[in-house]
């Protein structure tokens, strides 16, 4: 019986660093969808240059309950004449907003590239396995470890939504 309890504790527990990186989610629920227009602003000139849509839904990542957040940005014909912008961002975070995976596919100008990050938390550290596919098709891999929590563009957005701004000082 003791072995079964120990086994269940090991399976159900998360590494200490992952627990340190997580926070209680009080700001959003699964099923959120946000649509907005993108504008270029120069002094008094406001020019609509595209749209963006973001969604957050409950999902599963590598067998773990998670939030899947995606952001899709699209420039319109006005912007395309100057600079093409087509970005797709995807992020998985645990239910306590600990980053698990991030992917950004971006067509910016005439260049297309993909960035990916896999997060893990062994030995009370944040480990990143990073992968980039360059415009010419070359692959670059890098692994890093940190003593502090690391966030990507999407997971930091989810985390920041949970901060209590009334406690901020100027």
JSON list of C-alpha atoms in Angstrom, two decimals:
[
{"chain": "A", "resi": 1, "resn": "UNK", "atom": "CA", "xyz": [0.00, 0.00, 0.00]},
{"chain": "A", "resi": 2, "resn": "UNK", "atom": "CA", "xyz": [2.84, 2.42, 0.83]},
{"chain": "A", "resi": 3, "resn": "UNK", "atom": "CA", "xyz": [4.39, 1.79, -2.60]},
{"chain": "A", "resi": 4, "resn": "UNK", "atom": "CA", "xyz": [1.10, 2.57, -4.34]},
{"chain": "A", "resi": 5, "resn": "UNK", "atom": "CA", "xyz": [0.71, 5.83, -2.39]},
{"chain": "A", "resi": 6, "resn": "UNK", "atom": "CA", "xyz": [4.31, 6.81, -3.14]},
{"chain": "A", "resi": 7, "resn": "UNK", "atom": "CA", "xyz": [3.82, 5.98, -6.83]},
{"chain": "A", "resi": 8, "resn": "UNK", "atom": "CA", "xyz": [0.62, 8.09, -6.98]},
{"chain": "A", "resi": 9, "resn": "UNK", "atom": "CA", "xyz": [2.35, 11.00, -5.26]},
{"chain": "A", "resi": 10, "resn": "UNK", "atom": "CA", "xyz": [5.19, 10.87, -7.78]},
{"chain": "A", "resi": 11, "resn": "UNK", "atom": "CA", "xyz": [2.81, 10.75, -10.73]},
{"chain": "A", "resi": 12, "resn": "UNK", "atom": "CA", "xyz": [0.53, 13.52, -9.45]},
{"chain": "A", "resi": 13, "resn": "UNK", "atom": "CA", "xyz": [3.21, 15.88, -8.20]},
{"chain": "A", "resi": 14, "resn": "UNK", "atom": "CA", "xyz": [4.85, 18.51, -10.35]},
{"chain": "A", "resi": 15, "resn": "UNK", "atom": "CA", "xyz": [8.51, 19.49, -10.06]},
{"chain": "A", "resi": 16, "resn": "UNK", "atom": "CA", "xyz": [9.34, 22.21, -7.54]},
{"chain": "A", "resi": 17, "resn": "UNK", "atom": "CA", "xyz": [10.44, 24.76, -10.17]},
{"chain": "A", "resi": 18, "resn": "UNK", "atom": "CA", "xyz": [7.22, 24.27, -12.12]},
{"chain": "A", "resi": 19, "resn": "UNK", "atom": "CA", "xyz": [5.29, 24.95, -8.91]},
{"chain": "A", "resi": 20, "resn": "UNK", "atom": "CA", "xyz": [7.37, 28.09, -8.33]},
{"chain": "A", "resi": 21, "resn": "UNK", "atom": "CA", "xyz": [6.66, 29.33, -11.85]},
{"chain": "A", "resi": 22, "resn": "UNK", "atom": "CA", "xyz": [2.94, 28.81, -11.58]},
{"chain": "A", "resi": 23, "resn": "UNK", "atom": "CA", "xyz": [0.30, 31.14, -10.18]},
{"chain": "A", "resi": 24, "resn": "UNK", "atom": "CA", "xyz": [-3.39, 30.77, -9.44]},
{"chain": "A", "resi": 25, "resn": "UNK", "atom": "CA", "xyz": [-5.46, 31.73, -12.46]},
{"chain": "A", "resi": 26, "resn": "UNK", "atom": "CA", "xyz": [-8.11, 34.27, -11.46]},
{"chain": "A", "resi": 27, "resn": "UNK", "atom": "CA", "xyz": [-8.32, 36.23, -14.71]},
{"chain": "A", "resi": 28, "resn": "UNK", "atom": "CA", "xyz": [-9.66, 34.03, -17.49]},
{"chain": "A", "resi": 29, "resn": "UNK", "atom": "CA", "xyz": [-11.61, 30.90, -18.36]},
{"chain": "A", "resi": 30, "resn": "UNK", "atom": "CA", "xyz": [-11.50, 28.45, -21.20]},
{"chain": "A", "resi": 31, "resn": "UNK", "atom": "CA", "xyz": [-13.38, 29.60, -24.26]},
{"chain": "A", "resi": 32, "resn": "UNK", "atom": "CA", "xyz": [-12.17, 33.19, -24.39]},
{"chain": "A", "resi": 33, "resn": "UNK", "atom": "CA", "xyz": [-11.94, 34.73, -27.84]},
{"chain": "A", "resi": 34, "resn": "UNK", "atom": "CA", "xyz": [-10.63, 38.20, -28.56]},
{"chain": "A", "resi": 35, "resn": "UNK", "atom": "CA", "xyz": [-10.68, 39.95, -31.91]},
{"chain": "A", "resi": 36, "resn": "UNK", "atom": "CA", "xyz": [-9.11, 43.32, -32.55]},
{"chain": "A", "resi": 37, "resn": "UNK", "atom": "CA", "xyz": [-7.91, 45.64, -35.29]},
{"chain": "A", "resi": 38, "resn": "UNK", "atom": "CA", "xyz": [-4.26, 46.58, -35.73]},
{"chain": "A", "resi": 39, "resn": "UNK", "atom": "CA", "xyz": [-3.45, 50.23, -36.39]},
{"chain": "A", "resi": 40, "resn": "UNK", "atom": "CA", "xyz": [-0.35, 52.15, -37.36]},
{"chain": "A", "resi": 41, "resn": "UNK", "atom": "CA", "xyz": [-0.18, 55.46, -35.53]},
{"chain": "A", "resi": 42, "resn": "UNK", "atom": "CA", "xyz": [2.00, 58.38, -36.46]},
{"chain": "A", "resi": 43, "resn": "UNK", "atom": "CA", "xyz": [1.07, 61.55, -34.58]},
{"chain": "A", "resi": 44, "resn": "UNK", "atom": "CA", "xyz": [-2.53, 62.25, -35.63]},
{"chain": "A", "resi": 45, "resn": "UNK", "atom": "CA", "xyz": [-2.64, 59.63, -38.42]},
{"chain": "A", "resi": 46, "resn": "UNK", "atom": "CA", "xyz": [-4.34, 56.33, -37.59]},
{"chain": "A", "resi": 47, "resn": "UNK", "atom": "CA", "xyz": [-4.29, 53.72, -40.35]},
{"chain": "A", "resi": 48, "resn": "UNK", "atom": "CA", "xyz": [-5.85, 50.28, -39.96]},
{"chain": "A", "resi": 49, "resn": "UNK", "atom": "CA", "xyz": [-3.21, 47.78, -41.13]},
{"chain": "A", "resi": 50, "resn": "UNK", "atom": "CA", "xyz": [-4.65, 44.42, -40.11]},
{"chain": "A", "resi": 51, "resn": "UNK", "atom": "CA", "xyz": [-6.45, 42.23, -37.61]},
{"chain": "A", "resi": 52, "resn": "UNK", "atom": "CA", "xyz": [-5.61, 39.86, -34.80]},
{"chain": "A", "resi": 53, "resn": "UNK", "atom": "CA", "xyz": [-7.52, 37.12, -33.04]},
{"chain": "A", "resi": 54, "resn": "UNK", "atom": "CA", "xyz": [-6.65, 35.36, -29.82]},
{"chain": "A", "resi": 55, "resn": "UNK", "atom": "CA", "xyz": [-8.23, 32.37, -28.15]},
{"chain": "A", "resi": 56, "resn": "UNK", "atom": "CA", "xyz": [-7.69, 30.46, -24.93]},
{"chain": "A", "resi": 57, "resn": "UNK", "atom": "CA", "xyz": [-9.22, 27.04, -24.45]},
{"chain": "A", "resi": 58, "resn": "UNK", "atom": "CA", "xyz": [-8.73, 24.05, -22.15]},
{"chain": "A", "resi": 59, "resn": "UNK", "atom": "CA", "xyz": [-6.67, 21.34, -23.78]},
{"chain": "A", "resi": 60, "resn": "UNK", "atom": "CA", "xyz": [-4.13, 18.62, -23.04]},
{"chain": "A", "resi": 61, "resn": "UNK", "atom": "CA", "xyz": [-0.40, 18.83, -23.66]},
{"chain": "A", "resi": 62, "resn": "UNK", "atom": "CA", "xyz": [1.63, 15.62, -23.40]},
{"chain": "A", "resi": 63, "resn": "UNK", "atom": "CA", "xyz": [-1.00, 14.07, -21.12]},
{"chain": "A", "resi": 64, "resn": "UNK", "atom": "CA", "xyz": [-1.28, 17.11, -18.83]},
{"chain": "A", "resi": 65, "resn": "UNK", "atom": "CA", "xyz": [-4.34, 19.38, -18.55]},
{"chain": "A", "resi": 66, "resn": "UNK", "atom": "CA", "xyz": [-3.40, 22.73, -20.02]},
{"chain": "A", "resi": 67, "resn": "UNK", "atom": "CA", "xyz": [-4.56, 25.97, -21.55]},
{"chain": "A", "resi": 68, "resn": "UNK", "atom": "CA", "xyz": [-3.91, 26.33, -25.26]},
{"chain": "A", "resi": 69, "resn": "UNK", "atom": "CA", "xyz": [-3.62, 29.94, -26.33]},
{"chain": "A", "resi": 70, "resn": "UNK", "atom": "CA", "xyz": [-3.24, 31.03, -29.91]},
{"chain": "A", "resi": 71, "resn": "UNK", "atom": "CA", "xyz": [-2.75, 34.42, -31.50]},
{"chain": "A", "resi": 72, "resn": "UNK", "atom": "CA", "xyz": [-3.08, 35.01, -35.23]},
{"chain": "A", "resi": 73, "resn": "UNK", "atom": "CA", "xyz": [-2.15, 38.36, -36.76]},
{"chain": "A", "resi": 74, "resn": "UNK", "atom": "CA", "xyz": [-2.77, 39.31, -40.38]},
{"chain": "A", "resi": 75, "resn": "UNK", "atom": "CA", "xyz": [-1.76, 42.47, -42.16]},
{"chain": "A", "resi": 76, "resn": "UNK", "atom": "CA", "xyz": [-4.17, 43.83, -44.75]},
{"chain": "A", "resi": 77, "resn": "UNK", "atom": "CA", "xyz": [-3.52, 44.95, -48.35]},
{"chain": "A", "resi": 78, "resn": "UNK", "atom": "CA", "xyz": [-2.40, 48.41, -47.21]},
{"chain": "A", "resi": 79, "resn": "UNK", "atom": "CA", "xyz": [0.32, 46.95, -44.97]},
{"chain": "A", "resi": 80, "resn": "UNK", "atom": "CA", "xyz": [1.25, 44.21, -47.44]},
{"chain": "A", "resi": 81, "resn": "UNK", "atom": "CA", "xyz": [2.40, 46.87, -49.91]},
{"chain": "A", "resi": 82, "resn": "UNK", "atom": "CA", "xyz": [5.00, 47.97, -47.35]},
{"chain": "A", "resi": 83, "resn": "UNK", "atom": "CA", "xyz": [5.58, 44.95, -45.11]},
{"chain": "A", "resi": 84, "resn": "UNK", "atom": "CA", "xyz": [3.91, 41.53, -45.08]},
{"chain": "A", "resi": 85, "resn": "UNK", "atom": "CA", "xyz": [2.92, 40.31, -41.63]},
{"chain": "A", "resi": 86, "resn": "UNK", "atom": "CA", "xyz": [1.42, 36.89, -40.96]},
{"chain": "A", "resi": 87, "resn": "UNK", "atom": "CA", "xyz": [2.17, 35.59, -37.46]},
{"chain": "A", "resi": 88, "resn": "UNK", "atom": "CA", "xyz": [0.73, 32.54, -35.73]},
{"chain": "A", "resi": 89, "resn": "UNK", "atom": "CA", "xyz": [1.63, 32.00, -32.09]},
{"chain": "A", "resi": 90, "resn": "UNK", "atom": "CA", "xyz": [0.68, 28.93, -30.06]},
{"chain": "A", "resi": 91, "resn": "UNK", "atom": "CA", "xyz": [1.32, 28.34, -26.39]},
{"chain": "A", "resi": 92, "resn": "UNK", "atom": "CA", "xyz": [0.49, 25.60, -23.92]},
{"chain": "A", "resi": 93, "resn": "UNK", "atom": "CA", "xyz": [0.56, 26.40, -20.21]},
{"chain": "A", "resi": 94, "resn": "UNK", "atom": "CA", "xyz": [-0.38, 24.21, -17.29]},
{"chain": "A", "resi": 95, "resn": "UNK", "atom": "CA", "xyz": [-3.56, 25.09, -15.41]},
{"chain": "A", "resi": 96, "resn": "UNK", "atom": "CA", "xyz": [-1.43, 27.22, -13.05]},
{"chain": "A", "resi": 97, "resn": "UNK", "atom": "CA", "xyz": [0.07, 29.16, -16.00]},
{"chain": "A", "resi": 98, "resn": "UNK", "atom": "CA", "xyz": [3.42, 27.36, -16.03]},
{"chain": "A", "resi": 99, "resn": "UNK", "atom": "CA", "xyz": [4.81, 27.39, -19.61]},
{"chain": "A", "resi": 100, "resn": "UNK", "atom": "CA", "xyz": [4.98, 23.99, -21.34]},
{"chain": "A", "resi": 101, "resn": "UNK", "atom": "CA", "xyz": [5.40, 24.71, -25.07]},
{"chain": "A", "resi": 102, "resn": "UNK", "atom": "CA", "xyz": [5.55, 27.70, -27.42]},
{"chain": "A", "resi": 103, "resn": "UNK", "atom": "CA", "xyz": [5.58, 28.00, -31.21]},
{"chain": "A", "resi": 104, "resn": "UNK", "atom": "CA", "xyz": [5.73, 31.06, -33.43]},
{"chain": "A", "resi": 105, "resn": "UNK", "atom": "CA", "xyz": [5.44, 30.81, -37.19]},
{"chain": "A", "resi": 106, "resn": "UNK", "atom": "CA", "xyz": [6.07, 34.18, -38.76]},
{"chain": "A", "resi": 107, "resn": "UNK", "atom": "CA", "xyz": [6.04, 35.61, -42.25]},
{"chain": "A", "resi": 108, "resn": "UNK", "atom": "CA", "xyz": [7.54, 39.05, -41.76]},
{"chain": "A", "resi": 109, "resn": "UNK", "atom": "CA", "xyz": [8.51, 40.92, -44.89]},
{"chain": "A", "resi": 110, "resn": "UNK", "atom": "CA", "xyz": [9.74, 38.24, -47.28]},
{"chain": "A", "resi": 111, "resn": "UNK", "atom": "CA", "xyz": [11.14, 36.04, -44.51]},
{"chain": "A", "resi": 112, "resn": "UNK", "atom": "CA", "xyz": [9.37, 33.00, -42.98]},
{"chain": "A", "resi": 113, "resn": "UNK", "atom": "CA", "xyz": [10.71, 31.30, -39.86]},
{"chain": "A", "resi": 114, "resn": "UNK", "atom": "CA", "xyz": [9.50, 29.09, -37.00]},
{"chain": "A", "resi": 115, "resn": "UNK", "atom": "CA", "xyz": [10.57, 29.26, -33.35]},
{"chain": "A", "resi": 116, "resn": "UNK", "atom": "CA", "xyz": [9.67, 26.53, -30.85]},
{"chain": "A", "resi": 117, "resn": "UNK", "atom": "CA", "xyz": [10.36, 26.09, -27.14]},
{"chain": "A", "resi": 118, "resn": "UNK", "atom": "CA", "xyz": [9.74, 23.04, -24.97]},
{"chain": "A", "resi": 119, "resn": "UNK", "atom": "CA", "xyz": [9.87, 23.71, -21.23]},
{"chain": "A", "resi": 120, "resn": "UNK", "atom": "CA", "xyz": [10.78, 21.24, -18.49]},
{"chain": "A", "resi": 121, "resn": "UNK", "atom": "CA", "xyz": [11.58, 21.70, -14.82]},
{"chain": "A", "resi": 122, "resn": "UNK", "atom": "CA", "xyz": [14.04, 19.07, -13.52]},
{"chain": "A", "resi": 123, "resn": "UNK", "atom": "CA", "xyz": [16.30, 19.67, -10.52]},
{"chain": "A", "resi": 124, "resn": "UNK", "atom": "CA", "xyz": [14.50, 22.88, -9.53]},
{"chain": "A", "resi": 125, "resn": "UNK", "atom": "CA", "xyz": [15.59, 24.58, -12.78]},
{"chain": "A", "resi": 126, "resn": "UNK", "atom": "CA", "xyz": [13.82, 25.78, -15.90]},
{"chain": "A", "resi": 127, "resn": "UNK", "atom": "CA", "xyz": [15.13, 23.89, -18.95]},
{"chain": "A", "resi": 128, "resn": "UNK", "atom": "CA", "xyz": [14.43, 25.13, -22.46]},
{"chain": "A", "resi": 129, "resn": "UNK", "atom": "CA", "xyz": [14.81, 23.10, -25.61]},
{"chain": "A", "resi": 130, "resn": "UNK", "atom": "CA", "xyz": [14.68, 25.60, -28.47]},
{"chain": "A", "resi": 131, "resn": "UNK", "atom": "CA", "xyz": [14.28, 24.95, -32.17]},
{"chain": "A", "resi": 132, "resn": "UNK", "atom": "CA", "xyz": [14.38, 27.44, -35.04]},
{"chain": "A", "resi": 133, "resn": "UNK", "atom": "CA", "xyz": [13.68, 26.82, -38.71]},
{"chain": "A", "resi": 134, "resn": "UNK", "atom": "CA", "xyz": [15.17, 29.63, -40.76]},
{"chain": "A", "resi": 135, "resn": "UNK", "atom": "CA", "xyz": [13.82, 30.99, -44.03]},
{"chain": "A", "resi": 136, "resn": "UNK", "atom": "CA", "xyz": [16.33, 28.88, -45.98]},
{"chain": "A", "resi": 137, "resn": "UNK", "atom": "CA", "xyz": [15.15, 25.69, -44.26]},
{"chain": "A", "resi": 138, "resn": "UNK", "atom": "CA", "xyz": [18.10, 25.27, -41.91]},
{"chain": "A", "resi": 139, "resn": "UNK", "atom": "CA", "xyz": [17.38, 23.98, -38.40]},
{"chain": "A", "resi": 140, "resn": "UNK", "atom": "CA", "xyz": [19.07, 25.29, -35.26]},
{"chain": "A", "resi": 141, "resn": "UNK", "atom": "CA", "xyz": [18.75, 23.62, -31.86]},
{"chain": "A", "resi": 142, "resn": "UNK", "atom": "CA", "xyz": [19.74, 25.04, -28.51]},
{"chain": "A", "resi": 143, "resn": "UNK", "atom": "CA", "xyz": [19.27, 23.95, -24.92]},
{"chain": "A", "resi": 144, "resn": "UNK", "atom": "CA", "xyz": [19.45, 26.28, -21.93]},
{"chain": "A", "resi": 145, "resn": "UNK", "atom": "CA", "xyz": [18.78, 26.07, -18.22]},
{"chain": "A", "resi": 146, "resn": "UNK", "atom": "CA", "xyz": [17.95, 28.81, -15.77]},
{"chain": "A", "resi": 147, "resn": "UNK", "atom": "CA", "xyz": [17.47, 29.15, -12.03]},
{"chain": "A", "resi": 148, "resn": "UNK", "atom": "CA", "xyz": [14.55, 31.51, -12.66]},
{"chain": "A", "resi": 149, "resn": "UNK", "atom": "CA", "xyz": [11.25, 31.05, -14.43]},
{"chain": "A", "resi": 150, "resn": "UNK", "atom": "CA", "xyz": [11.27, 31.83, -18.16]},
{"chain": "A", "resi": 151, "resn": "UNK", "atom": "CA", "xyz": [8.18, 32.85, -20.14]},
{"chain": "A", "resi": 152, "resn": "UNK", "atom": "CA", "xyz": [7.42, 33.25, -23.81]},
{"chain": "A", "resi": 153, "resn": "UNK", "atom": "CA", "xyz": [5.30, 35.97, -25.42]},
{"chain": "A", "resi": 154, "resn": "UNK", "atom": "CA", "xyz": [2.01, 34.17, -24.83]},
{"chain": "A", "resi": 155, "resn": "UNK", "atom": "CA", "xyz": [2.57, 32.69, -21.37]},
{"chain": "A", "resi": 156, "resn": "UNK", "atom": "CA", "xyz": [3.74, 36.04, -19.98]},
{"chain": "A", "resi": 157, "resn": "UNK", "atom": "CA", "xyz": [0.56, 37.60, -21.34]},
{"chain": "A", "resi": 158, "resn": "UNK", "atom": "CA", "xyz": [-1.57, 35.03, -19.50]},
{"chain": "A", "resi": 159, "resn": "UNK", "atom": "CA", "xyz": [0.49, 35.51, -16.35]},
{"chain": "A", "resi": 160, "resn": "UNK", "atom": "CA", "xyz": [0.29, 39.31, -16.50]},
{"chain": "A", "resi": 161, "resn": "UNK", "atom": "CA", "xyz": [-3.49, 39.16, -16.75]},
{"chain": "A", "resi": 162, "resn": "UNK", "atom": "CA", "xyz": [-3.47, 37.58, -13.29]},
{"chain": "A", "resi": 163, "resn": "UNK", "atom": "CA", "xyz": [-1.50, 40.37, -11.64]},
{"chain": "A", "resi": 164, "resn": "UNK", "atom": "CA", "xyz": [-3.36, 42.67, -9.28]},
{"chain": "A", "resi": 165, "resn": "UNK", "atom": "CA", "xyz": [-2.68, 46.13, -10.71]},
{"chain": "A", "resi": 166, "resn": "UNK", "atom": "CA", "xyz": [-4.11, 47.80, -7.61]},
{"chain": "A", "resi": 167, "resn": "UNK", "atom": "CA", "xyz": [-0.93, 46.74, -5.81]},
{"chain": "A", "resi": 168, "resn": "UNK", "atom": "CA", "xyz": [1.39, 48.44, -8.32]},
{"chain": "A", "resi": 169, "resn": "UNK", "atom": "CA", "xyz": [3.34, 51.56, -7.41]},
{"chain": "A", "resi": 170, "resn": "UNK", "atom": "CA", "xyz": [4.17, 54.36, -9.83]}
]
